[in-house]
JSON list of C-alpha atoms in Angstrom, two decimals:
[
{"chain": "A", "resi": 1, "resn": "MET", "atom": "CA", "xyz": [9.52, -0.83, 16.97]},
{"chain": "A", "resi": 2, "resn": "SER", "atom": "CA", "xyz": [9.47, 2.61, 15.44]},
{"chain": "A", "resi": 3, "resn": "CYS", "atom": "CA", "xyz": [9.59, 3.39, 11.75]},
{"chain": "A", "resi": 4, "resn": "ARG", "atom": "CA", "xyz": [9.63, 6.53, 9.65]},
{"chain": "A", "resi": 5, "resn": "ILE", "atom": "CA", "xyz": [7.07, 6.99, 6.90]},
{"chain": "A", "resi": 6, "resn": "ASP", "atom": "CA", "xyz": [9.88, 7.25, 4.38]},
{"chain": "A", "resi": 7, "resn": "GLU", "atom": "CA", "xyz": [11.07, 3.78, 5.44]},
{"chain": "A", "resi": 8, "resn": "LEU", "atom": "CA", "xyz": [7.66, 2.27, 4.60]},
{"chain": "A", "resi": 9, "resn": "ARG", "atom": "CA", "xyz": [7.88, 3.37, 0.97]},
{"chain": "A", "resi": 10, "resn": "ASN", "atom": "CA", "xyz": [8.92, 0.74, -1.55]},
{"chain": "A", "resi": 11, "resn": "ARG", "atom": "CA", "xyz": [8.42, -2.17, 0.86]},
{"chain": "A", "resi": 12, "resn": "GLN", "atom": "CA", "xyz": [6.88, -5.22, -0.75]},
{"chain": "A", "resi": 13, "resn": "VAL", "atom": "CA", "xyz": [3.29, -6.01, 0.33]},
{"chain": "A", "resi": 14, "resn": "VAL", "atom": "CA", "xyz": [2.30, -9.70, 0.47]},
{"chain": "A", "resi": 15, "resn": "CYS", "atom": "CA", "xyz": [-1.14, -11.17, 1.24]},
{"chain": "A", "resi": 16, "resn": "VAL", "atom": "CA", "xyz": [-0.85, -13.98, 3.83]},
{"chain": "A", "resi": 17, "resn": "LYS", "atom": "CA", "xyz": [-4.11, -15.60, 2.67]},
{"chain": "A", "resi": 18, "resn": "ASN", "atom": "CA", "xyz": [-2.85, -16.57, -0.77]},
{"chain": "A", "resi": 19, "resn": "GLY", "atom": "CA", "xyz": [0.83, -15.55, -0.77]},
{"chain": "A", "resi": 20, "resn": "CYS", "atom": "CA", "xyz": [0.53, -13.19, -3.72]},
{"chain": "A", "resi": 21, "resn": "VAL", "atom": "CA", "xyz": [2.63, -10.05, -3.99]},
{"chain": "A", "resi": 22, "resn": "LEU", "atom": "CA", "xyz": [0.28, -7.07, -4.20]},
{"chain": "A", "resi": 23, "resn": "GLY", "atom": "CA", "xyz": [2.99, -4.57, -5.05]},
{"chain": "A", "resi": 24, "resn": "TYR", "atom": "CA", "xyz": [5.10, -1.99, -3.26]},
{"chain": "A", "resi": 25, "resn": "VAL", "atom": "CA", "xyz": [4.01, 0.77, -0.87]},
{"chain": "A", "resi": 26, "resn": "SER", "atom": "CA", "xyz": [3.75, 4.00, -2.84]},
{"chain": "A", "resi": 27, "resn": "ASP", "atom": "CA", "xyz": [1.92, 6.26, -0.41]},
{"chain": "A", "resi": 28, "resn": "ILE", "atom": "CA", "xyz": [0.01, 6.32, 2.87]},
{"chain": "A", "resi": 29, "resn": "GLU", "atom": "CA", "xyz": [-3.24, 7.90, 4.03]},
{"chain": "A", "resi": 30, "resn": "LEU", "atom": "CA", "xyz": [-3.43, 9.84, 7.30]},
{"chain": "A", "resi": 31, "resn": "ASP", "atom": "CA", "xyz": [-6.34, 10.99, 9.41]},
{"chain": "A", "resi": 32, "resn": "THR", "atom": "CA", "xyz": [-5.40, 14.64, 9.88]},
{"chain": "A", "resi": 33, "resn": "GLU", "atom": "CA", "xyz": [-7.64, 15.06, 12.93]},
{"chain": "A", "resi": 34, "resn": "THR", "atom": "CA", "xyz": [-6.10, 12.23, 14.95]},
{"chain": "A", "resi": 35, "resn": "GLY", "atom": "CA", "xyz": [-2.70, 11.99, 13.26]},
{"chain": "A", "resi": 36, "resn": "LYS", "atom": "CA", "xyz": [-3.07, 8.22, 12.78]},
{"chain": "A", "resi": 37, "resn": "LEU", "atom": "CA", "xyz": [-2.21, 6.20, 9.71]},
{"chain": "A", "resi": 38, "resn": "THR", "atom": "CA", "xyz": [-5.39, 4.83, 8.12]},
{"chain": "A", "resi": 39, "resn": "SER", "atom": "CA", "xyz": [-4.11, 2.88, 5.11]},
{"chain": "A", "resi": 40, "resn": "LEU", "atom": "CA", "xyz": [-1.28, 2.02, 2.76]},
{"chain": "A", "resi": 41, "resn": "VAL", "atom": "CA", "xyz": [-1.60, 2.82, -0.96]},
{"chain": "A", "resi": 42, "resn": "ILE", "atom": "CA", "xyz": [-0.09, 0.78, -3.78]},
{"chain": "A", "resi": 43, "resn": "TYR", "atom": "CA", "xyz": [-0.27, 2.64, -7.08]},
{"chain": "A", "resi": 44, "resn": "GLY", "atom": "CA", "xyz": [-1.62, 0.71, -10.05]},
{"chain": "A", "resi": 45, "resn": "LYS", "atom": "CA", "xyz": [0.83, -0.62, -12.62]},
{"chain": "A", "resi": 46, "resn": "PRO", "atom": "CA", "xyz": [1.24, 1.43, -15.81]},
{"chain": "A", "resi": 47, "resn": "LYS", "atom": "CA", "xyz": [-0.37, 0.14, -18.98]},
{"chain": "A", "resi": 48, "resn": "LEU", "atom": "CA", "xyz": [1.91, 0.24, -22.03]},
{"chain": "A", "resi": 49, "resn": "PHE", "atom": "CA", "xyz": [4.57, 2.31, -20.25]},
{"chain": "A", "resi": 50, "resn": "GLY", "atom": "CA", "xyz": [1.91, 4.70, -18.93]},
{"chain": "A", "resi": 51, "resn": "VAL", "atom": "CA", "xyz": [0.63, 5.69, -22.38]},
{"chain": "A", "resi": 52, "resn": "LEU", "atom": "CA", "xyz": [-2.70, 3.95, -21.75]},
{"chain": "A", "resi": 53, "resn": "GLY", "atom": "CA", "xyz": [-2.96, 5.10, -18.14]},
{"chain": "A", "resi": 54, "resn": "HIS", "atom": "CA", "xyz": [-2.63, 2.95, -15.04]},
{"chain": "A", "resi": 55, "resn": "GLU", "atom": "CA", "xyz": [-4.42, 0.06, -13.38]},
{"chain": "A", "resi": 56, "resn": "ASN", "atom": "CA", "xyz": [-6.48, 0.84, -10.29]},
{"chain": "A", "resi": 57, "resn": "ASP", "atom": "CA", "xyz": [-4.73, 1.74, -7.03]},
{"chain": "A", "resi": 58, "resn": "ILE", "atom": "CA", "xyz": [-4.85, -0.76, -4.15]},
{"chain": "A", "resi": 59, "resn": "ILE", "atom": "CA", "xyz": [-5.79, 0.48, -0.67]},
{"chain": "A", "resi": 60, "resn": "ILE", "atom": "CA", "xyz": [-4.79, -1.65, 2.35]},
{"chain": "A", "resi": 61, "resn": "PRO", "atom": "CA", "xyz": [-6.58, -0.63, 5.60]},
{"chain": "A", "resi": 62, "resn": "TRP", "atom": "CA", "xyz": [-4.19, -0.21, 8.54]},
{"chain": "A", "resi": 63, "resn": "GLU", "atom": "CA", "xyz": [-6.16, -2.69, 10.67]},
{"chain": "A", "resi": 64, "resn": "GLU", "atom": "CA", "xyz": [-5.41, -5.48, 8.18]},
{"chain": "A", "resi": 65, "resn": "ILE", "atom": "CA", "xyz": [-1.62, -5.24, 8.46]},
{"chain": "A", "resi": 66, "resn": "VAL", "atom": "CA", "xyz": [-0.25, -8.33, 10.22]},
{"chain": "A", "resi": 67, "resn": "VAL", "atom": "CA", "xyz": [3.50, -7.66, 10.31]},
{"chain": "A", "resi": 68, "resn": "ILE", "atom": "CA", "xyz": [5.79, -4.89, 9.14]},
{"chain": "A", "resi": 69, "resn": "GLY", "atom": "CA", "xyz": [9.20, -6.40, 8.46]},
{"chain": "A", "resi": 70, "resn": "ASN", "atom": "CA", "xyz": [12.47, -4.86, 7.30]},
{"chain": "A", "resi": 71, "resn": "GLU", "atom": "CA", "xyz": [11.70, -5.49, 3.63]},
{"chain": "A", "resi": 72, "resn": "THR", "atom": "CA", "xyz": [8.14, -6.86, 3.49]},
{"chain": "A", "resi": 73, "resn": "ILE", "atom": "CA", "xyz": [4.71, -6.00, 4.89]},
{"chain": "A", "resi": 74, "resn": "LEU", "atom": "CA", "xyz": [2.29, -8.89, 5.41]},
{"chain": "A", "resi": 75, "resn": "VAL", "atom": "CA", "xyz": [-1.45, -8.17, 5.17]},
{"chain": "A", "resi": 76, "resn": "SER", "atom": "CA", "xyz": [-4.39, -10.43, 6.01]},
{"chain": "A", "resi": 77, "resn": "THR", "atom": "CA", "xyz": [-7.12, -9.17, 3.72]},
{"chain": "A", "resi": 78, "resn": "GLU", "atom": "CA", "xyz": [-8.04, -8.76, 0.13]},
{"chain": "A", "resi": 79, "resn": "PRO", "atom": "CA", "xyz": [-7.26, -5.18, -0.87]},
{"chain": "A", "resi": 80, "resn": "ILE", "atom": "CA", "xyz": [-9.79, -2.47, -1.67]},
{"chain": "A", "resi": 81, "resn": "ILE", "atom": "CA", "xyz": [-9.34, -1.34, -5.27]},
{"chain": "A", "resi": 82, "resn": "ASN", "atom": "CA", "xyz": [-9.53, 2.42, -5.73]},
{"chain": "A", "resi": 83, "resn": "PRO", "atom": "CA", "xyz": [-10.41, 3.30, -9.34]},
{"chain": "A", "resi": 84, "resn": "SER", "atom": "CA", "xyz": [-9.18, 6.88, -9.25]},
{"chain": "A", "resi": 85, "resn": "ARG", "atom": "CA", "xyz": [-5.74, 8.25, -8.58]},
{"chain": "A", "resi": 86, "resn": "ARG", "atom": "CA", "xyz": [-5.42, 11.70, -7.12]}
]
């Protein structure tokens, strides 16, 4: 199966361990030396319509992705919380 990066955006991410919806893919991280995808990024939810900032971003390592479906991505690990948004 092949997929464009643009097609990964806005897909729902679900943890298979507990069934919770982590959010939607907002961005990806690439290793520029090898050209490989390293992780998916889910931006934190806005607090009070963004006036009070955002919650922490969630980083999902590429190795922890179980299945990429047409509308949903299943992951097998607890996400790494990234406190700063670039």
